[in-house]
Every structure is written in C-alpha cells, then in structure tokens.
Short mmCIF file of C-alpha atoms in Angstrom, two decimals:
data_model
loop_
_atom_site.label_atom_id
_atom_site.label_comp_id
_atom_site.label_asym_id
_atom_site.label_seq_id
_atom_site.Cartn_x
_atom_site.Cartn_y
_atom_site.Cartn_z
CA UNK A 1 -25.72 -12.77 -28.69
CA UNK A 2 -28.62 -13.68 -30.63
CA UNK A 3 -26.72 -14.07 -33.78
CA UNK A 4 -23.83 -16.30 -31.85
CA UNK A 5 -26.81 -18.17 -31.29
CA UNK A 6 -27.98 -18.87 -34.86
CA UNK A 7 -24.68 -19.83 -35.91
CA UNK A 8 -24.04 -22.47 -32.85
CA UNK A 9 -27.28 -23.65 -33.92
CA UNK A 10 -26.73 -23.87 -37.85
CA UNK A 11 -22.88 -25.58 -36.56
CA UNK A 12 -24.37 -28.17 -34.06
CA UNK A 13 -27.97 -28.66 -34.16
CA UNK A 14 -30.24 -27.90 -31.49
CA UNK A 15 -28.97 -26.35 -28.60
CA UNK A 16 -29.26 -28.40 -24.62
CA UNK A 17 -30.80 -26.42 -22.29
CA UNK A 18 -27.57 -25.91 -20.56
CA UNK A 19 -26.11 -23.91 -23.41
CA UNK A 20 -29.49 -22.53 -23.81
CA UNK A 21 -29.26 -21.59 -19.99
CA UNK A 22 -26.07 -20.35 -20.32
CA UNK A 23 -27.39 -18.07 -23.19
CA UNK A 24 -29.80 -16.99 -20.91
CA UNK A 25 -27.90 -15.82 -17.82
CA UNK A 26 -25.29 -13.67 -20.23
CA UNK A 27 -28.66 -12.19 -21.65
CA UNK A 28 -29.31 -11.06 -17.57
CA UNK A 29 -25.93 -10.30 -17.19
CA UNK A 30 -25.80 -7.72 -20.43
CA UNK A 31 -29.46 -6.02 -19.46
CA UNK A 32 -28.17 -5.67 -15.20
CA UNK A 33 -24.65 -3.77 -16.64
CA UNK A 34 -27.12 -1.57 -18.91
CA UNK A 35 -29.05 -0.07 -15.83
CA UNK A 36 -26.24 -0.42 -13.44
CA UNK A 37 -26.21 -3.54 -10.94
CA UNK A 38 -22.82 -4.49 -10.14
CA UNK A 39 -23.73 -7.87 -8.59
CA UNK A 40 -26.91 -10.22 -8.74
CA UNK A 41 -26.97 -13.41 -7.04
CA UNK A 42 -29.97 -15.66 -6.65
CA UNK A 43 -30.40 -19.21 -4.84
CA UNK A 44 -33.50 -21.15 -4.68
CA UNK A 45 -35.53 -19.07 -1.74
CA UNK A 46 -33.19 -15.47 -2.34
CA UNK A 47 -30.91 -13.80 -3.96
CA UNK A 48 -29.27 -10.05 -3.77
CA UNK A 49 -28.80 -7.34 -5.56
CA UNK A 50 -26.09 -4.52 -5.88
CA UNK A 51 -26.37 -1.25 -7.01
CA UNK A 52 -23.80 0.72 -8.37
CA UNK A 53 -23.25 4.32 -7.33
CA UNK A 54 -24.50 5.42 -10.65
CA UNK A 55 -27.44 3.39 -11.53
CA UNK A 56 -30.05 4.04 -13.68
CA UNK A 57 -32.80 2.29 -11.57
CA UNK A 58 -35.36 5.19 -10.14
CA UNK A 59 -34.76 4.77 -6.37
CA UNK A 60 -38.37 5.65 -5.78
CA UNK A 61 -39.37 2.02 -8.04
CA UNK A 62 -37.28 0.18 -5.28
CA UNK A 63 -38.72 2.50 -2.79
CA UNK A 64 -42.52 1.13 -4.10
CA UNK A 65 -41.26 -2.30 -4.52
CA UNK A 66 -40.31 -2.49 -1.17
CA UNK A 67 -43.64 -1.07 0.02
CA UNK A 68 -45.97 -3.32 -2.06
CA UNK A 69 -44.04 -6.66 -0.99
CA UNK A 70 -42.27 -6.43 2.42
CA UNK A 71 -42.40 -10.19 2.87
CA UNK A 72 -40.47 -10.24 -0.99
CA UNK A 73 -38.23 -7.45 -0.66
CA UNK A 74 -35.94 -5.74 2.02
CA UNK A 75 -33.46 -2.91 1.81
CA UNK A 76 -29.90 -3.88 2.84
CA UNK A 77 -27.81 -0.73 3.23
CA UNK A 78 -27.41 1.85 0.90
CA UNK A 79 -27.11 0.47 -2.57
CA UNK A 80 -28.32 -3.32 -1.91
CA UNK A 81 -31.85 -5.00 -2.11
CA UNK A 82 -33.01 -8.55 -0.77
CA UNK A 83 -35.20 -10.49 -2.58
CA UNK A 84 -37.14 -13.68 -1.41
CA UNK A 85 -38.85 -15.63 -3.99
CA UNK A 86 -39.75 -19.03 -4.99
CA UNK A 87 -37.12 -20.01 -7.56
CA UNK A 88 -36.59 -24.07 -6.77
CA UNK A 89 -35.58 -25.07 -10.28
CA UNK A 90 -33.09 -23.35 -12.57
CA UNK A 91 -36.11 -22.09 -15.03
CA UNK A 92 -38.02 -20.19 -11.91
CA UNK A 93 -34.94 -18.75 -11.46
CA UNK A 94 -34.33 -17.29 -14.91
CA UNK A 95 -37.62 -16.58 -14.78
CA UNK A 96 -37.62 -14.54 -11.40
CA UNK A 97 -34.58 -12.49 -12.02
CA UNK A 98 -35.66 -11.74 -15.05
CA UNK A 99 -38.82 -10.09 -14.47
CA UNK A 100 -37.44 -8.25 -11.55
CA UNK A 101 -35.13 -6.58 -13.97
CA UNK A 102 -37.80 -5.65 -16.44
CA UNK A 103 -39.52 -3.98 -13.02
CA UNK A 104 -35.97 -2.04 -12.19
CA UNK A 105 -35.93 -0.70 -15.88
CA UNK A 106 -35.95 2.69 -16.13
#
C-alpha cells in the first residue's frame, strides 16, 4: 500500500486528501481483517463493530473497555460492540477508529 503510494505520488504529484483518505480507510480495512472484524462502520456520534467467530481480539480487552467507558462502549450480542464517540469531521473519524483498533490489538 505504501509503495502504491510512492508511485501515485512520483505519477501525479501530491496526493488530495480524498485519495489520501481513501489510502487511509484501506490501511483500517487491512489491520481490522488481520485481528478478525468482519464489519466496522462509523458515523459522526457511533459506529459498530463485528467480530468474527475467530478473532484474535482478547475478549477480556473488550470486557475492560467496556468497564472503563460505559457511556463510550456497549456490548451488542455476542460478537458485536457499540461505540459512541465524537467523530464530526472525516479526520476524527480516521482518527477514532483507528486508535480503537490499536486498543483491540492483540
């Protein structure tokens, strides 16, 4: 991905931010497969995740994120997890998602 990105770079100049977003998201995308979410949606105030049956994510870490921040995060059946956040503008959003992944990492 990284490399794709050089060379779009070296082809057409500077990159705008929605390729740059774009680049972003399939970043997201690549590290949620690696520990096993099937689905992750955010909006501006939530978003949802899905587990798959064989994740790598510790269910005790969702257990303790749960615990710490009630008013952030609920449990929604067996294998999902609600997350309310403030993510108005596209880069909160990035931002949000992506350091609840890095928390999820085994």
């Amino acid at each position: 991905l990284r490399e794709l990105q050089v060379e779009m770079i070296d082809r057409f100049g500077l990159l705008p931010e929605q390729t740059k977003n774009l680049v972003r998201v399939t970043q997201i995308k690549l590290k949620a497969q690696t520990i096993g979410i099937t689905k992750l949606e955010a909006s501006s105030r939530s978003g949802v995740i899905e587990f798959s049956g064989d994740t790598r994510v510790e269910p005790l870490t969702i257990v303790k994120m749960v615990q710490a921040a009630p008013h952030a995060y609920k449990l929604e059946g067996a294998n999902k997890i609600k997350f309310t956040l403030p993510m108005e503008t596209t880069e909160q959003r990035l931002q949000q998602v992506t350091g609840l992944l890095d928390k999820l990492m085994p």
